[in-house]
CSV table of C-alpha atoms in Angstrom, one decimal:
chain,number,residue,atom,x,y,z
A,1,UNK,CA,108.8,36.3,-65.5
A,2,UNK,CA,111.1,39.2,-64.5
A,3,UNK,CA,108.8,42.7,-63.1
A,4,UNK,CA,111.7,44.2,-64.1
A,5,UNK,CA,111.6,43.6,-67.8
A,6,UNK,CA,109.8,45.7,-70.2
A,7,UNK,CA,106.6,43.0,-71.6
A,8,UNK,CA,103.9,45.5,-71.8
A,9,UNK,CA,103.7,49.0,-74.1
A,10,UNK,CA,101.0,50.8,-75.5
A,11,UNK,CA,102.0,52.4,-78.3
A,12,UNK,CA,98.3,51.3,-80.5
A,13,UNK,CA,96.4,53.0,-77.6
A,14,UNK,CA,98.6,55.9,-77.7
A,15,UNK,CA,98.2,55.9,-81.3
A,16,UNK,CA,94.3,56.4,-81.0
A,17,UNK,CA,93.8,58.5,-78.1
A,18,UNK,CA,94.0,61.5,-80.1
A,19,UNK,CA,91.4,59.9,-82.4
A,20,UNK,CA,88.8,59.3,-79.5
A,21,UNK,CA,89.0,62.0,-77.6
A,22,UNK,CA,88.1,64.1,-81.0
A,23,UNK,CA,84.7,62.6,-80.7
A,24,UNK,CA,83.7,64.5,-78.1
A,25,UNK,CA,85.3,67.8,-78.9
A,26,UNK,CA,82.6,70.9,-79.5
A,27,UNK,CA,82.4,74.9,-80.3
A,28,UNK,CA,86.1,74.2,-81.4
A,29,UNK,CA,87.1,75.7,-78.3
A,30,UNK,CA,90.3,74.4,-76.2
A,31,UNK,CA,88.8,72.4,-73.1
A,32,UNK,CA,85.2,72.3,-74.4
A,33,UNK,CA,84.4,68.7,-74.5
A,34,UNK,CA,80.9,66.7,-74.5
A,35,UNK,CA,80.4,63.8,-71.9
A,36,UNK,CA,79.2,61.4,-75.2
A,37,UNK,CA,80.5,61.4,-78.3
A,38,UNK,CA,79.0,64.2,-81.0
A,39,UNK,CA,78.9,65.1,-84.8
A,40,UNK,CA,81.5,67.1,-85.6
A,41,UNK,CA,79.1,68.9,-87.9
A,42,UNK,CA,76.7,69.5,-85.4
A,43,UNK,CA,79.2,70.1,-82.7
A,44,UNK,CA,78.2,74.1,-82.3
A,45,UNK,CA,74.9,72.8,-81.0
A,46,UNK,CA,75.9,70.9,-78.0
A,47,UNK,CA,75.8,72.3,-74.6
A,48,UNK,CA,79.4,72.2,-72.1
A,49,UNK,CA,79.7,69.3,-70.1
A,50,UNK,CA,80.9,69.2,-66.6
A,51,UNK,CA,82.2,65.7,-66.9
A,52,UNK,CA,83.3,65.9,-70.4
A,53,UNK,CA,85.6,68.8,-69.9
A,54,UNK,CA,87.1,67.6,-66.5
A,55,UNK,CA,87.4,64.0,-68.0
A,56,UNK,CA,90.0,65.1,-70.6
A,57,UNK,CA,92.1,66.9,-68.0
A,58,UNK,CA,92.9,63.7,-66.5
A,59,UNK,CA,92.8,61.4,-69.1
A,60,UNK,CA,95.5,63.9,-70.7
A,61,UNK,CA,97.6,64.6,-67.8
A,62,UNK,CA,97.7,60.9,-66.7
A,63,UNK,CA,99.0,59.6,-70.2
A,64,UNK,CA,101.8,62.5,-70.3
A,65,UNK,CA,99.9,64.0,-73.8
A,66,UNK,CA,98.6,67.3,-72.2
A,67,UNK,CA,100.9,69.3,-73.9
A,68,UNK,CA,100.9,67.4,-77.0
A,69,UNK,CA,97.5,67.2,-77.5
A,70,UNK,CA,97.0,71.0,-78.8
A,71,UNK,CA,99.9,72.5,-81.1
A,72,UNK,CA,101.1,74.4,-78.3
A,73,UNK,CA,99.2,74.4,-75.5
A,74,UNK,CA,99.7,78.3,-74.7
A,75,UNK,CA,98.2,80.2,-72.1
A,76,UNK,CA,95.1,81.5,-73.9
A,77,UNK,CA,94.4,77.6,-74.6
A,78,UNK,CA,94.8,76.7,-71.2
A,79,UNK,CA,92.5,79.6,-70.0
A,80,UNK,CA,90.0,78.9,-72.0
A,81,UNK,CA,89.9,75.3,-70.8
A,82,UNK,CA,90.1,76.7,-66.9
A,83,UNK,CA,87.2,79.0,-67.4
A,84,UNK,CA,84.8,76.1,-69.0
A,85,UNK,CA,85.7,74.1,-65.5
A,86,UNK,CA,84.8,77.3,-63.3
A,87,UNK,CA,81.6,78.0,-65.2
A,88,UNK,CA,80.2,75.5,-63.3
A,89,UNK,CA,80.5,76.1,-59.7
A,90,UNK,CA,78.1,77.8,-58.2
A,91,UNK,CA,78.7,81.1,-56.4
A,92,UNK,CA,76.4,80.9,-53.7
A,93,UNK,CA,77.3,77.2,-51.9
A,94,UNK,CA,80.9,76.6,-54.3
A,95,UNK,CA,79.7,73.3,-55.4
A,96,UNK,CA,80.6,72.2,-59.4
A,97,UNK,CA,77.3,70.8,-60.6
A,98,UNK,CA,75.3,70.3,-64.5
A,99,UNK,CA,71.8,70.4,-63.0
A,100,UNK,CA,70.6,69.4,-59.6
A,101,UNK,CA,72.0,66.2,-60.0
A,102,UNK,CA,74.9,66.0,-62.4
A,103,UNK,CA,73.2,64.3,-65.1
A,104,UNK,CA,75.3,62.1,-67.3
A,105,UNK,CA,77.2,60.7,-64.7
A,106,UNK,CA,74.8,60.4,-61.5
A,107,UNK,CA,77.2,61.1,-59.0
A,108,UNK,CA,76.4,63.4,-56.3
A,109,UNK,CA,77.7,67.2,-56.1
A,110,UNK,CA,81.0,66.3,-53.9
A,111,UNK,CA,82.3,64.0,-56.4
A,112,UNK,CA,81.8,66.3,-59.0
A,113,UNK,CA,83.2,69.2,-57.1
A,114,UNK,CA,86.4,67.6,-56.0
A,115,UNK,CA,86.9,66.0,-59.6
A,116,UNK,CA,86.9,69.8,-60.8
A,117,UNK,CA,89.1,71.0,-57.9
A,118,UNK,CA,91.8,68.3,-59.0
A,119,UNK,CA,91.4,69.2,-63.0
A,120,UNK,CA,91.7,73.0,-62.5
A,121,UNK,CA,94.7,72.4,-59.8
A,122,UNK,CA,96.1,69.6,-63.1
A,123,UNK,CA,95.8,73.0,-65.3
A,124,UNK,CA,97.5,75.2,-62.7
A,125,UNK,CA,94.1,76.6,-61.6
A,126,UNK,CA,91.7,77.1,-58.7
A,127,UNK,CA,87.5,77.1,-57.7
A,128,UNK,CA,86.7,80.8,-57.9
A,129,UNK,CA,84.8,80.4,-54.8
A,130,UNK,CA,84.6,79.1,-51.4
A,131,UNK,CA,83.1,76.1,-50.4
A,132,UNK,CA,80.4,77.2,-47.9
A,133,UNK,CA,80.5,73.5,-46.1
A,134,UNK,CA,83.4,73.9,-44.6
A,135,UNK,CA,82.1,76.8,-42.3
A,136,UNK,CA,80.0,73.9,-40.5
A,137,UNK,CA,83.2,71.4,-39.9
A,138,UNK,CA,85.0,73.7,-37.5
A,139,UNK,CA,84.5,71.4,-34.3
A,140,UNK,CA,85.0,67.7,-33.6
A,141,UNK,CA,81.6,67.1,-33.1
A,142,UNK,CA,80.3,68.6,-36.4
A,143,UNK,CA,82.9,66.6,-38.5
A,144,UNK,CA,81.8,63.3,-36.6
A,145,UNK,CA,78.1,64.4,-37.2
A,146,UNK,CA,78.3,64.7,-40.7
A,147,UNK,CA,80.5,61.3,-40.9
A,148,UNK,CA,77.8,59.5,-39.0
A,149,UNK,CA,75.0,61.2,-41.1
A,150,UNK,CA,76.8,61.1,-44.2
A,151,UNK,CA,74.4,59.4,-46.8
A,152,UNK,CA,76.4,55.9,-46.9
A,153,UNK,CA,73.4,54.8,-48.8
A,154,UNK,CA,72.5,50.7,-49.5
A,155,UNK,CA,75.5,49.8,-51.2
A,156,UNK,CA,77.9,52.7,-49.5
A,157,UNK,CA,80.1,52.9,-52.4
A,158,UNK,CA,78.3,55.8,-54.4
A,159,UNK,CA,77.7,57.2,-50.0
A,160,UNK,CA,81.2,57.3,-50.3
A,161,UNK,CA,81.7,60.0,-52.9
A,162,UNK,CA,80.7,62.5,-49.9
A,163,UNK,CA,82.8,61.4,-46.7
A,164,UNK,CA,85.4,61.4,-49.5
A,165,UNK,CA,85.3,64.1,-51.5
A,166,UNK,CA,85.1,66.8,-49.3
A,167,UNK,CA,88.1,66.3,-47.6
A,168,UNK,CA,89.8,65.7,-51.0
A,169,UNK,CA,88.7,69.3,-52.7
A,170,UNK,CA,89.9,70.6,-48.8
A,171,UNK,CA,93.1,69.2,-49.6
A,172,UNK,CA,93.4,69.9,-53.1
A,173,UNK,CA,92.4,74.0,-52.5
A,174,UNK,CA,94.3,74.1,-49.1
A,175,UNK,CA,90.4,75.6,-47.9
A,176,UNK,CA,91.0,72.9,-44.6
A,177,UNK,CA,88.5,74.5,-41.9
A,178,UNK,CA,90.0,73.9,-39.2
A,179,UNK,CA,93.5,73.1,-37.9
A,180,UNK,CA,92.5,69.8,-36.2
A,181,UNK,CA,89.7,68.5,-38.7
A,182,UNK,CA,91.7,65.8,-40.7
A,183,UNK,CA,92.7,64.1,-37.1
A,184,UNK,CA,88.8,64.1,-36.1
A,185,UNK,CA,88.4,63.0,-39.5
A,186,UNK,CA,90.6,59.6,-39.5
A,187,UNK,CA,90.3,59.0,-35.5
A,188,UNK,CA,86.6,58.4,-36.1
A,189,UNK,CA,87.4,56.6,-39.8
A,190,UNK,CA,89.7,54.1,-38.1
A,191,UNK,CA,87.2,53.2,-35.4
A,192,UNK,CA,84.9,52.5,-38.1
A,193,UNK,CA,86.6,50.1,-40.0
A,194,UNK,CA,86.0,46.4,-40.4
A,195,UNK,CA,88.6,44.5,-38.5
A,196,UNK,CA,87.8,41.4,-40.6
A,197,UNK,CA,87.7,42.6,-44.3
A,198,UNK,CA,89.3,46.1,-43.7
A,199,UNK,CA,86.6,47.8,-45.1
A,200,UNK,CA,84.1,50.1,-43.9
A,201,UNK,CA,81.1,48.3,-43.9
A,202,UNK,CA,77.7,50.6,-43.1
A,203,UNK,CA,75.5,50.7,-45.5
A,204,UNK,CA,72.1,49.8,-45.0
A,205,UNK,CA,72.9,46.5,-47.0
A,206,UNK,CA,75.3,45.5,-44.4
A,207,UNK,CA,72.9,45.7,-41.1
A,208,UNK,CA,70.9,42.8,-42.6
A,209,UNK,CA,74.3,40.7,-44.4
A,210,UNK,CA,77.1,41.5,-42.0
A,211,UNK,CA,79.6,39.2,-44.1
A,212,UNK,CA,79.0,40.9,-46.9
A,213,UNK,CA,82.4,41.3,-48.9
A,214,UNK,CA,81.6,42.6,-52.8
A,215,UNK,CA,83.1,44.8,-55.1
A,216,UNK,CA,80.6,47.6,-53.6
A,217,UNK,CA,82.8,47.8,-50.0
A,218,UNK,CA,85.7,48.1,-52.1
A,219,UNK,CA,84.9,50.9,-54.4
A,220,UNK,CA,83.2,52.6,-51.4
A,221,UNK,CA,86.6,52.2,-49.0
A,222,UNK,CA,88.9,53.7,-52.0
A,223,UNK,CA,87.5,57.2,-52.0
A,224,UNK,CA,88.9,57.2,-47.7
A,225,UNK,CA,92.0,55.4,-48.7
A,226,UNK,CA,93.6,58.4,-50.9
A,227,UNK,CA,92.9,60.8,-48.5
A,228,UNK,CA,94.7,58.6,-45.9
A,229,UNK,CA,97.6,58.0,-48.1
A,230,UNK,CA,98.0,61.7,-49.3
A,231,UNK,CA,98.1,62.4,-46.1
A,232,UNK,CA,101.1,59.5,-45.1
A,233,UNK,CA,98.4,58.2,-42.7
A,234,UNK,CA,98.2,54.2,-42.2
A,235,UNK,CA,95.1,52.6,-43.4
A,236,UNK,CA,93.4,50.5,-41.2
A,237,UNK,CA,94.0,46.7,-41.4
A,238,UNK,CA,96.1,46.7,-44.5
A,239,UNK,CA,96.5,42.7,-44.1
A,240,UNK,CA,92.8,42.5,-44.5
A,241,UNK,CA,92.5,44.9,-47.2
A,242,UNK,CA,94.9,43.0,-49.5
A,243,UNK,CA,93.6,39.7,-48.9
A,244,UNK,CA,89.7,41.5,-49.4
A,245,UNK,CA,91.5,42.9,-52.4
A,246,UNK,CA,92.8,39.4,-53.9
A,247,UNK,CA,89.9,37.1,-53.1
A,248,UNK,CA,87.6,40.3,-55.4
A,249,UNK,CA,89.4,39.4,-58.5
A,250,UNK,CA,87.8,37.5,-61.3
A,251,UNK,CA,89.0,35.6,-63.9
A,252,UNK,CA,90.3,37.7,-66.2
A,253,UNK,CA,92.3,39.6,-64.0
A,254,UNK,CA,89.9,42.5,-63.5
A,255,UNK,CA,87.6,43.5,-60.4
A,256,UNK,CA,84.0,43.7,-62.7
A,257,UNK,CA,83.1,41.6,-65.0
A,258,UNK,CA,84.9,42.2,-68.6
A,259,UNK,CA,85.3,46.0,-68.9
A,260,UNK,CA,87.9,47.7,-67.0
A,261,UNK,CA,87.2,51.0,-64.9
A,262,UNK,CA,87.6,53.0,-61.9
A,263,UNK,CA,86.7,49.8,-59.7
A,264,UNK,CA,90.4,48.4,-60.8
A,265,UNK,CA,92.2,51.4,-59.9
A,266,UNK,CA,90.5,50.9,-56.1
A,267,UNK,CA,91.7,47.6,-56.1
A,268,UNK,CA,95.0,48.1,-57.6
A,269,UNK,CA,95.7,51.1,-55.5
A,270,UNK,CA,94.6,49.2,-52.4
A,271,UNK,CA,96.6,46.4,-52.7
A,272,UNK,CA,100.0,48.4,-53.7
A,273,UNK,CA,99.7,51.1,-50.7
A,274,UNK,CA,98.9,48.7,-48.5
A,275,UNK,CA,101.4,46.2,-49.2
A,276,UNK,CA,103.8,48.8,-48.9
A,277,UNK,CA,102.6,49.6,-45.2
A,278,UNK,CA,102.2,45.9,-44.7
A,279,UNK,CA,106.3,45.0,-45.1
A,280,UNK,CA,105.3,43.3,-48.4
A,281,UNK,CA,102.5,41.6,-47.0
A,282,UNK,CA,101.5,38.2,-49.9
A,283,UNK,CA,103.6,40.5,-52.3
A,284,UNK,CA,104.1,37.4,-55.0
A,285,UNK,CA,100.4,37.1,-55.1
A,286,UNK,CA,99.9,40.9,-55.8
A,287,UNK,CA,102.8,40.5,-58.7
A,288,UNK,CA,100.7,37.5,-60.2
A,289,UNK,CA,97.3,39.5,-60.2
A,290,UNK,CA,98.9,42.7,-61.7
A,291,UNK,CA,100.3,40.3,-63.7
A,292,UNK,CA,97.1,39.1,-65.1
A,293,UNK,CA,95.1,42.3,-65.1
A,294,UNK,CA,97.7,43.5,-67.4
A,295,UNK,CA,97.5,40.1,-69.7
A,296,UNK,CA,94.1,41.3,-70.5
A,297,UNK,CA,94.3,45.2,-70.4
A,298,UNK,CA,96.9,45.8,-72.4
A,299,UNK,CA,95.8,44.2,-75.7
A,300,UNK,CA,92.1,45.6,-75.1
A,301,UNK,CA,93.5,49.1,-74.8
A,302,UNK,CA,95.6,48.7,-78.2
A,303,UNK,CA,92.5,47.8,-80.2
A,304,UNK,CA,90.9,50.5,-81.5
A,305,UNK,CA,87.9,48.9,-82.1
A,306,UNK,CA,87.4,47.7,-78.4
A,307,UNK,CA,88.3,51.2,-77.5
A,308,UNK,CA,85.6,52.9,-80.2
A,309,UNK,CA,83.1,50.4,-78.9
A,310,UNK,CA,83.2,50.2,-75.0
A,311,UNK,CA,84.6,53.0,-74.0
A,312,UNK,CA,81.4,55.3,-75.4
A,313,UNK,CA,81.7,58.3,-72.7
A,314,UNK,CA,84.3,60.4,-71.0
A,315,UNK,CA,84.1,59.2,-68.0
A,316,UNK,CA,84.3,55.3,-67.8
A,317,UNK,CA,88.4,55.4,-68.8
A,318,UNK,CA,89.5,57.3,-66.3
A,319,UNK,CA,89.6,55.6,-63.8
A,320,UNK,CA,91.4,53.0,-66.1
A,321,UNK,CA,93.8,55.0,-67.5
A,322,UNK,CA,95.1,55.9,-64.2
A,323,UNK,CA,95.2,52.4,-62.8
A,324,UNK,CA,98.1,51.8,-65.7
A,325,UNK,CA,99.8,55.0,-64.4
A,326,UNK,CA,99.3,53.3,-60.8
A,327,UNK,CA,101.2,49.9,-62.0
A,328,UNK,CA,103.9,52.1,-63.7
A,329,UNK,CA,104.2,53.9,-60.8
A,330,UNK,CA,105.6,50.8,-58.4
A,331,UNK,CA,106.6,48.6,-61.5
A,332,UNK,CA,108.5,51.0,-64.0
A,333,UNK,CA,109.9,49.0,-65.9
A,334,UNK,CA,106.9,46.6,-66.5
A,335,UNK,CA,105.2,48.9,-69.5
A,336,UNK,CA,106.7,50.8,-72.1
A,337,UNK,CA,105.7,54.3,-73.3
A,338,UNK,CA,107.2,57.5,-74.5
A,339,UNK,CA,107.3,59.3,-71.4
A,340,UNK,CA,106.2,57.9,-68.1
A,341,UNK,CA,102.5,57.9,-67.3
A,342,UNK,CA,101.8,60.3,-64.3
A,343,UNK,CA,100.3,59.0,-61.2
A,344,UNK,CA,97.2,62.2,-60.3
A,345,UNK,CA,96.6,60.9,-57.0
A,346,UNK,CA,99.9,61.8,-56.0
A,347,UNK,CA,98.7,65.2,-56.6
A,348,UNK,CA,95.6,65.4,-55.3
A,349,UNK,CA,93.8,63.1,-53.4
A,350,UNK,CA,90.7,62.3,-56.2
A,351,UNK,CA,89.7,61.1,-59.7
């Protein structure tokens, strides 16, 4: 089969989008969205959610339907959608949070605050504030302290979301605090690394199963591997990443069991930027699995029922939705739609 010839569109999913996303519209404001799906009659009632609202930016702005979504998407719509994001960082430290722990979605406050860093800078927007941890990473020794003491966690992949997004919302705001701190950053990332796997591998897991190789290392290294690629710098072992990368995929072409999210992006992302630094390093095999992952995406993203059914929050398609816009990116002319998709991460460094 020829990569260069159109098999894939999406016209069915395109077709519904506007459909799903209603579902969690509220207050009938522009931007006000709800992480779950509400009544439309009882819509007035629900409370602004961090994750909702962000979620839409992308899931818009990746599928090239931000400006079609609203008839005309003016100013005062787009205002109204930046001040929903900005209600919720807080003044005092500048992290976005919805409670002490971002409820809905679990993930720690640096995830949540560089996710809302890249939708407002997606909307032509900033934070309002500062964030207050970047007055402790002004010397090499603090930025290798909070690396080493960084919660990496059992698993290290949700860990990840700190050592990661940090330095994305740094990049994404241009608030870096100090001149040298990505170079501390990566010199003691690189060190770090896995020679055999490519990963980082230091969870507490991986003290007691040193061979451990599992979709957790992989979706734990992705959230370091954009900020090394936004910033043009060479990921450690790229040969071991892709073949890490390859040996991860299941049977029906995806990197989780049978529903795709973020966990696909991390691989697909992985294995194109590092075949790229590799000199096309066991490029026919990385054709063959994009190959398959798209034999089984597409179709499940044209049905509307599969789409009604699994994908029940905000948040879970995301990460999805951009791993298309990834494949488009280095495949163009692989999957048909209206207007190119639009690869985020080549924006900023987070999703």
């Amino acid at each position: 089969m020829s990569l260069n010839e159109p098999k894939y569109n999406l016209d069915n999913f395109l077709a519904n989008i506007r459909d799903w996303i209603k579902q969690f519209e509220i207050n009938e404001k522009p931007g006000y969205f709800f992480y779950k799906p509400v009544d439309q009659n009882k819509s007035k009632t629900k409370p602004l959610s961090l994750y909702g609202t962000t979620d839409m930016v992308f899931t818009l702005y990746i599928t090239n339907e931000l400006d079609n979504y609203f008839e005309g998407f003016t100013n005062e719509k787009r205002e109204s959608w930046i001040e929903a994001i900005q209600s919720f960082q807080k003044p005092k430290t500048g992290w976005f949070t919805q409670g002490s722990w971002n409820y809905y979605t679990l993930h720690f406050k640096e995830h949540s605050t560089a996710y809302a860093a890249v939708a407002l800078k997606l909307l032509d927007a900033k934070p309002k504030y500062s964030l207050k941890i970047s007055e402790t990473l002004k010397s090499k020794q603090a930025v290798e302290k909070w690396l080493e003491k960084m919660h990496w966690g059992l698993l290290f992949w949700p860990g990840s979301h700190r050592g990661g997004g940090v330095p994305a919302y740094f990049l994404t705001t241009g608030e870096i605090p100090h001149k040298d701190f990505f170079n501390w950053y990566f010199d003691w990332l690189d060190k770090e690394a896995d020679p055999e796997v490519g990963f980082w591998r230091r969870g507490r897991i991986h003290k007691i199963k040193k061979d451990r190789l599992t979709k957790h290392e992989l979706g734990g290294s992705i959230h370091f591997y954009w900020i090394y690629e936004f910033m043009k710098r060479p990921i450690p072992y790229p040969k071991k990443v892709i073949d890490s990368t390859l040996k991860l995929q299941n049977e029906f072409g995806l990197w989780d069991k049978k529903l795709g999210y973020c966990i696909d992006l991390d691989a697909v992302f992985s294995l194109n930027r590092c075949c790229q630094q590799a000199d096309g390093y066991r490029k026919d095999e990385i054709d063959k699995a994009i190959i398959k992952f798209l034999d089984y995406t597409i179709p499940k993203l044209n049905d509307r029922d599969f789409l009604f059914t699994n994908y029940e929050d905000s948040h879970r398609i995301t990460g999805y939705l951009e791993t298309i816009a990834e494949i488009q990116k280095f495949y163009p002319n692989l999957i048909k739609t209206p207007k190119p998709w639009i690869e985020s991460l080549d924006i900023a460094p987070w999703v």
